[in-house]
XYZ file of C-alpha atoms in Angstrom:
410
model
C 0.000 0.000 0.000
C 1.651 3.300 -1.139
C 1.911 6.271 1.839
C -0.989 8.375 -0.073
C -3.151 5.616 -0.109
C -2.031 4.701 4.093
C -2.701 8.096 4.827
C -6.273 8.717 2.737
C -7.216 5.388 4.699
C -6.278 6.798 8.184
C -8.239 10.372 7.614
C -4.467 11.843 8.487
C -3.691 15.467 6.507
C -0.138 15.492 3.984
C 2.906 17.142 6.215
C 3.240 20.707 5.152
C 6.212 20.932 3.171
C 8.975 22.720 5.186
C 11.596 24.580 1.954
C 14.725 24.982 3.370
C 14.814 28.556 2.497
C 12.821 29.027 5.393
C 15.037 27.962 7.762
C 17.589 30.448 5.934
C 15.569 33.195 6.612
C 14.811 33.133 10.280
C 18.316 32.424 10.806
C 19.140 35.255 8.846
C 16.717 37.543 10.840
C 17.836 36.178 13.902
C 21.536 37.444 12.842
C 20.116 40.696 11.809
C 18.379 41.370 15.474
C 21.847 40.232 17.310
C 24.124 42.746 15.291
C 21.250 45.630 15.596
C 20.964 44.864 19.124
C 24.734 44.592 19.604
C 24.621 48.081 17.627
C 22.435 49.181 20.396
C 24.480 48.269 23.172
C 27.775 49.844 21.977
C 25.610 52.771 20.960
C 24.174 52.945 24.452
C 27.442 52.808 26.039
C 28.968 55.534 23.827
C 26.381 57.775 24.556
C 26.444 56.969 28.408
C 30.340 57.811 28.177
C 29.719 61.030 26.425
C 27.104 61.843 28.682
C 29.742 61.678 31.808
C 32.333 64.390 30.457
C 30.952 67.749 31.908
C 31.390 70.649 29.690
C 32.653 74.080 31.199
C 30.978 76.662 29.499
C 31.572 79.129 31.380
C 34.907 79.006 31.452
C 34.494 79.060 27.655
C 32.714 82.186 27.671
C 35.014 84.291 29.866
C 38.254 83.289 27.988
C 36.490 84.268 25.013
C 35.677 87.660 26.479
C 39.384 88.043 27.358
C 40.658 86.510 23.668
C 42.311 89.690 23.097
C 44.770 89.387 26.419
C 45.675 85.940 25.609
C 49.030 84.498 24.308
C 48.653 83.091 20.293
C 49.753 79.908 20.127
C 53.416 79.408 18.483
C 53.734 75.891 17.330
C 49.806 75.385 15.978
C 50.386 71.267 16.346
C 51.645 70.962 19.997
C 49.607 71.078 22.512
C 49.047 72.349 26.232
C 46.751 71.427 28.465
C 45.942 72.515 31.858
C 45.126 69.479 34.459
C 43.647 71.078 37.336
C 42.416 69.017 40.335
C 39.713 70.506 42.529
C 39.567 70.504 46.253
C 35.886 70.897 46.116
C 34.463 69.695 49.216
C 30.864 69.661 48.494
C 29.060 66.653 47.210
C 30.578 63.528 47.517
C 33.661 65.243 48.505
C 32.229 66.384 51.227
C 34.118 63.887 53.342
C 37.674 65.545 53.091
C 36.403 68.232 55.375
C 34.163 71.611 55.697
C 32.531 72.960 52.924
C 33.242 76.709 53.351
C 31.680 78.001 50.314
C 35.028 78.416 48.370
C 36.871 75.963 46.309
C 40.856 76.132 45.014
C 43.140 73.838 42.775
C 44.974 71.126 44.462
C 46.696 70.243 41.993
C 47.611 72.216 38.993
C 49.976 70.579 36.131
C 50.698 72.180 32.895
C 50.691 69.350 30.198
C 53.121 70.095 26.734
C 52.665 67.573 24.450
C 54.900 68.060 21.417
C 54.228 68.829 18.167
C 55.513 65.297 16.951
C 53.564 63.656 19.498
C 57.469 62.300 20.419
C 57.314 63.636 24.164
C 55.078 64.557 27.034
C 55.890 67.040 29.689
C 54.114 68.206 32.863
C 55.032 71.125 34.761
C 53.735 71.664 38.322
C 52.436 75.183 39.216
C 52.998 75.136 43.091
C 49.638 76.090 44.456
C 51.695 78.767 47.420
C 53.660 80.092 44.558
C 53.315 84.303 44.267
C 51.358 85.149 41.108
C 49.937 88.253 39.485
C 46.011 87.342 39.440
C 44.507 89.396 36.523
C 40.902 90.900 36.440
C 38.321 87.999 36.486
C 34.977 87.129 36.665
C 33.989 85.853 40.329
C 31.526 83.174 40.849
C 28.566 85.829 40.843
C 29.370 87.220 37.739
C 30.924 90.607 39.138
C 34.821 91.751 38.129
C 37.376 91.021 41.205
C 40.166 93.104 40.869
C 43.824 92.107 39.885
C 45.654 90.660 43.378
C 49.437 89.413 43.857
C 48.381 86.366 45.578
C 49.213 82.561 46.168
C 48.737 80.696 42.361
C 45.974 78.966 43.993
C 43.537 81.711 44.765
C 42.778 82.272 41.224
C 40.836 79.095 41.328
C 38.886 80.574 44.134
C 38.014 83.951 42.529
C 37.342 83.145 39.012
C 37.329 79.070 38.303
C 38.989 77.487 35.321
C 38.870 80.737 33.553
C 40.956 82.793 35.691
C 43.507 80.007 36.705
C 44.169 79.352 33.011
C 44.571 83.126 32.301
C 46.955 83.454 35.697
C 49.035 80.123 34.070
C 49.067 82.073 30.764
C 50.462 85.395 31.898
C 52.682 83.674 34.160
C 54.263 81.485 31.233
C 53.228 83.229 27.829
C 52.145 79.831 26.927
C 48.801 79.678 25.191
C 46.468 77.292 26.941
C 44.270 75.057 24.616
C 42.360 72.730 26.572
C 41.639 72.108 30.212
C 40.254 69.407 32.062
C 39.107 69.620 35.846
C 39.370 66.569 38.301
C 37.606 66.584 41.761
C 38.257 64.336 44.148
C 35.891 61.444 43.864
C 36.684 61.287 40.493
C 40.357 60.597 41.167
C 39.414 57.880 43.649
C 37.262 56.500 41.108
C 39.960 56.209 38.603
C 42.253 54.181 40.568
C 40.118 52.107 41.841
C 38.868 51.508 38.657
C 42.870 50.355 37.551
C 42.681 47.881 40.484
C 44.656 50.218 42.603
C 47.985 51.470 42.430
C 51.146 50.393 43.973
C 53.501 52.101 46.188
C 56.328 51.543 48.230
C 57.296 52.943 51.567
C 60.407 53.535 53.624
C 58.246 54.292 56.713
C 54.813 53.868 58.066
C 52.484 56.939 57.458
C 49.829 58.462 59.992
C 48.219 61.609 58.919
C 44.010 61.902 60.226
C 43.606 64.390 57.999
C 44.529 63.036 54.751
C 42.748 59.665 56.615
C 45.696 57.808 55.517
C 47.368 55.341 57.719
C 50.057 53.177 55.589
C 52.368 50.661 56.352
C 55.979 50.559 55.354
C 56.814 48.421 52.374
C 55.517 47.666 48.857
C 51.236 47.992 49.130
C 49.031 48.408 46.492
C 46.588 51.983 47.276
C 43.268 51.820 46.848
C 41.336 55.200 45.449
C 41.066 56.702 48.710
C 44.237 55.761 50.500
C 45.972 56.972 47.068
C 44.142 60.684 47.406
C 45.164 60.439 50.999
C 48.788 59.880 49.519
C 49.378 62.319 46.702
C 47.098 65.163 49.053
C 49.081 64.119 52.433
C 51.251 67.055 53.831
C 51.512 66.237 57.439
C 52.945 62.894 59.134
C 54.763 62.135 55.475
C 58.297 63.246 54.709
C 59.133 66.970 55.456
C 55.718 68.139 55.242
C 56.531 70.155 52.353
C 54.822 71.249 49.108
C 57.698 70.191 47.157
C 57.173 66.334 48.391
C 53.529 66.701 47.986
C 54.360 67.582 44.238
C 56.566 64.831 43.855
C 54.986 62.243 45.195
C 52.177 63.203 42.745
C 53.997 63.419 39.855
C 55.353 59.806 40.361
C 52.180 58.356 40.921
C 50.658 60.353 38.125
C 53.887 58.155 36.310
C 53.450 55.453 37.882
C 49.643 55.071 36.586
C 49.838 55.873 33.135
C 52.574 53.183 32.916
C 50.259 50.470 35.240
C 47.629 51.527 32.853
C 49.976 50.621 29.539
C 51.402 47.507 30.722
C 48.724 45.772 32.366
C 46.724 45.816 28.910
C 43.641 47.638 30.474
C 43.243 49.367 26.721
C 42.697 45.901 25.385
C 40.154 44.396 27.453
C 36.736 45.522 26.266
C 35.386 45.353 30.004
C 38.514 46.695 31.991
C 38.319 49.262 29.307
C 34.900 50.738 29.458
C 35.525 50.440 33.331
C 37.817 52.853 33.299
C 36.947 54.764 30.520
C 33.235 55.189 32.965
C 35.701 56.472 36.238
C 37.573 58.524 34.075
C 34.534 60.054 31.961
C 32.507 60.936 35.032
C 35.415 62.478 36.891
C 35.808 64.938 34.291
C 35.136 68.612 33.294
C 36.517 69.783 30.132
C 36.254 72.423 28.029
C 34.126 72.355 24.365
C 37.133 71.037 23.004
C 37.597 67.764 24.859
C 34.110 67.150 26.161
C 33.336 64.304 24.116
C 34.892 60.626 23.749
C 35.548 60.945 20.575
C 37.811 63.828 20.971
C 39.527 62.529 24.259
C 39.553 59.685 22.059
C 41.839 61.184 19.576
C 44.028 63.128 22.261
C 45.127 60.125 23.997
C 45.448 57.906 20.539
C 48.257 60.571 19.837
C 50.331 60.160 22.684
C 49.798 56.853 23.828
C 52.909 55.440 21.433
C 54.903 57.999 23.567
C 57.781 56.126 25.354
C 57.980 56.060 28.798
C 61.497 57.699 29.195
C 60.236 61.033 27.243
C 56.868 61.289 28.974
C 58.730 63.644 32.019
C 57.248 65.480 35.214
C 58.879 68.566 36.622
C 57.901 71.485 38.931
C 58.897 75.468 37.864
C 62.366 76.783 39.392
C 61.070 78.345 42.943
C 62.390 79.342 45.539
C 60.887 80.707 49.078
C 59.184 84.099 48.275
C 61.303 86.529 49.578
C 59.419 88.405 52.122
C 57.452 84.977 53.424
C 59.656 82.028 53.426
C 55.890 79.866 53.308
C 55.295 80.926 50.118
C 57.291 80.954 46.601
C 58.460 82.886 44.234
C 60.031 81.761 40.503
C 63.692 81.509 39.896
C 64.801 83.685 37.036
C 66.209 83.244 34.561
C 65.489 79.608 34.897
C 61.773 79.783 34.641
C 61.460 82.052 32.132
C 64.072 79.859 30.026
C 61.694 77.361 31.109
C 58.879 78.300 29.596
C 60.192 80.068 26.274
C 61.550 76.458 25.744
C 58.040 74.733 26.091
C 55.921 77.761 23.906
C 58.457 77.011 20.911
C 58.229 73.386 21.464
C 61.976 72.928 21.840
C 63.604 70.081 24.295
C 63.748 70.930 27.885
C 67.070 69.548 29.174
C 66.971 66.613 32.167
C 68.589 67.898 35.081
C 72.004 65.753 35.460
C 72.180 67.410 31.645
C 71.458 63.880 30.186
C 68.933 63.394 27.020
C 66.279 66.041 27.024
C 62.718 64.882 27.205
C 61.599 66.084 23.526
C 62.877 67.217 20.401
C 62.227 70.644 18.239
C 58.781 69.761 16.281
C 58.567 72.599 14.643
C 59.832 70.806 11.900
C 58.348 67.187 12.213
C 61.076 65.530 10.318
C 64.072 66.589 12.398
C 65.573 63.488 14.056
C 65.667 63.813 18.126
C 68.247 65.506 20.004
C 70.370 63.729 22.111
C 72.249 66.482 23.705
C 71.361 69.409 25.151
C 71.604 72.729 23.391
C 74.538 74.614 23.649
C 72.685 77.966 23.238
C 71.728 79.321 26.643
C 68.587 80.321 25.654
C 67.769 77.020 23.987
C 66.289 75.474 27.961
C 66.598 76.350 31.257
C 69.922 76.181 32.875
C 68.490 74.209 35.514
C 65.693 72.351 33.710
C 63.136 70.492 36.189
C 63.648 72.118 38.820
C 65.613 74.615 41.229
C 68.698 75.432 40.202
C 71.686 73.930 42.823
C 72.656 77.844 43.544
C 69.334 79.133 44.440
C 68.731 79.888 48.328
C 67.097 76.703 49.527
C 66.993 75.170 47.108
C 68.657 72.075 48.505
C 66.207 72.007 51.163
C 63.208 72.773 49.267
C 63.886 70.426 45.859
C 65.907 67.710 46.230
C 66.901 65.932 43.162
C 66.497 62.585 45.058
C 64.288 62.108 48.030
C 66.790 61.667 51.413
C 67.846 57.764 52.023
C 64.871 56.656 54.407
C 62.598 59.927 53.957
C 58.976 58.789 54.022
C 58.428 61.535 51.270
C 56.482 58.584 49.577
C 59.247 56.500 49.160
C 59.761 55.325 45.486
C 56.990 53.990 43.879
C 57.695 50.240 43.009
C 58.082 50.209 38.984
């Protein structure tokens, strides 16, 4: 009996016929909706990261207003940027202490990157160094008046906006970017990393930076390492110049942890930090998106790590207040004409420099320093060995057993 016959018998219907091309199609739908809703996802996750990066506009405006005043830049492809870290203590911050209505910058580090993109170098502004403050815009929109003051009050009378043009007429350097840091935002960041690590001559006790650190090799935390780079008392000589140095290493020390570890490979790790570092972050027009962050850091990040250098102006104590400072000259100037022409800055022992002239892409590195006295500073990073106090205030190399931070373990 044939199977039409068995099946007209048994009142049963035919099988539908099932082409294979039906088959292709869901799964070809099916592949569709994954890539559209992968799509989705990064899109989402772009956006969110975008959506972090604060944008100062009114910084914008009032450097705009002062355009005229402002140094033109002199090497159009380098760039500087002005890191400034906030003590804000309202917020989240308000757990490092009493929010009295005012906020000042921390932290202050002018960034140079060459023109080449063949070196990095940040400068330290020390926040007690004696400054000509110009006219600025206070917080309520009404003119303050120019003041000789500490570097760190123009934070305090006229935000971003005035600190950048105090860091311009102080150096003649044209600022073109600035981003803004506050304090939870730093924490964020290295905890994001996993933590930094740090080693220790001596154990460190100081309430009001709430760190309390063994001696030895540890790995920080977020807090404990804003307790570290903030710390003043119960660490080393209680000095600014430590403070600065300790923060300049770590600043080393995590951009190299960040490069080694492969962080900027793993998908997750990555958008983990690139979330801390996003929503720590106020920048102005120019670098409030990812996509321009995005192409900062995808210019420097080939940089090696011997000519990505940290250094602090020449100071010395201010002359009529031995708490405050006051620039070395000619050094600083010499300093800073070398870094607005985008020339090499000498190291201090007089070794390699940390750049190259990019004025001219093409030109091969230096590998001396230039013979010219006006081509760097005489005493490059630093205070120059003849300066009063200077070997008390900037030591090349931290005392054998200082707790200044110790080194940081590489």
């Amino acid at each position: 009996m044939t199977e039409p016959e068995d099946a007209q018998q048994t009142g049963l219907p035919h099988p539908p016929p099932r082409p294979r091309r039906r088959w292709l199609r869901w799964a070809a739908l099916g592949a569709s909706l994954a890539v559209l809703a992968a799509g989705g996802a990064a899109w989402f996750l772009y956006n969110r990261l975008d959506g972090n990066i604060r944008t100062d506009v009114e910084a914008a405006d009032q450097l705009r207003r002062f355009d005229r005043e402002r140094p033109a830049a002199v090497v159009h492809k380098a760039k500087n940027i002005l890191l400034i870290g906030s003590d804000d203590r309202s917020g989240d911050n308000g757990r490092y202490g009493r929010d009295s209505g005012t906020q000042r910058s921390d932290t202050t580090i002018l960034l140079h990157l060459s023109a080449d993109r063949s070196s990095a170098t940040g400068v330290s502004i020390p926040r007690d160094l004696m400054v000509d403050i110009p006219e600025c815009s206070g917080p309520d929109g009404t003119a303050t008046r120019p003041l000789f003051a500490q570097f760190n009050w123009a934070y305090e009378r006229g935000g971003a906006a005035c600190t950048i043009r105090t860091v311009e007429n102080l150096t003649g350097i044209r600022v073109d970017h600035h981003l803004i840091v506050d304090f939870t935002g730093f924490e964020n960041l290295v905890d994001a990393v996993g933590g930094v690590e740090v080693c220790l001559a001596e154990p460190v006790n100081d309430p009001e930076a709430h760190l309390v650190l063994d001696a030895g090799p540890q790995r920080l935390d977020g807090e404990q390492a804003l307790g570290y780079v903030r710390a003043r008392k119960g660490i080393g000589d209680g000095s600014d110049t430590q403070r600065m140095e300790r923060q300049q290493e770590f600043l080393s020390t995590l951009l190299r942890q960040v490069r080694d570890d492969g962080l900027l490979t793993d998908p997750a790790e990555l958008y983990r930090v690139l979330d801390a570092v996003t929503s720590s972050l106020t920048a102005d027009p120019g670098l409030d998106s990812l996509s321009e962050l995005y192409d900062l850091v995808s210019g420097v990040r080939d940089i090696p790590q011997d000519r990505v250098r940290f250094m602090t102006v020449p100071r010395q104590p201010y002359t009529y207040d031995p708490n405050r400072d006051e620039l070395v000259q000619p050094d600083a100037d010499l300093l800073f004409a070398a870094l607005r022409d985008d020339r090499p800055v000498p190291a201090e022992d007089g070794g390699e420099p940390g750049g190259q002239p990019s004025g001219d892409s093409s030109a091969e590195p230096s590998t001396t320093p230039s013979s010219t006295p006006s081509a760097a500073p005489s005493a490059g990073a630093g205070i120059p060995a003849s300066a009063p106090g200077a070997g008390a205030r900037e030591p090349s190399t931290p005392p054998t057993g200082s707790p200044s931070a110790g080194s940081l373990c590489g």
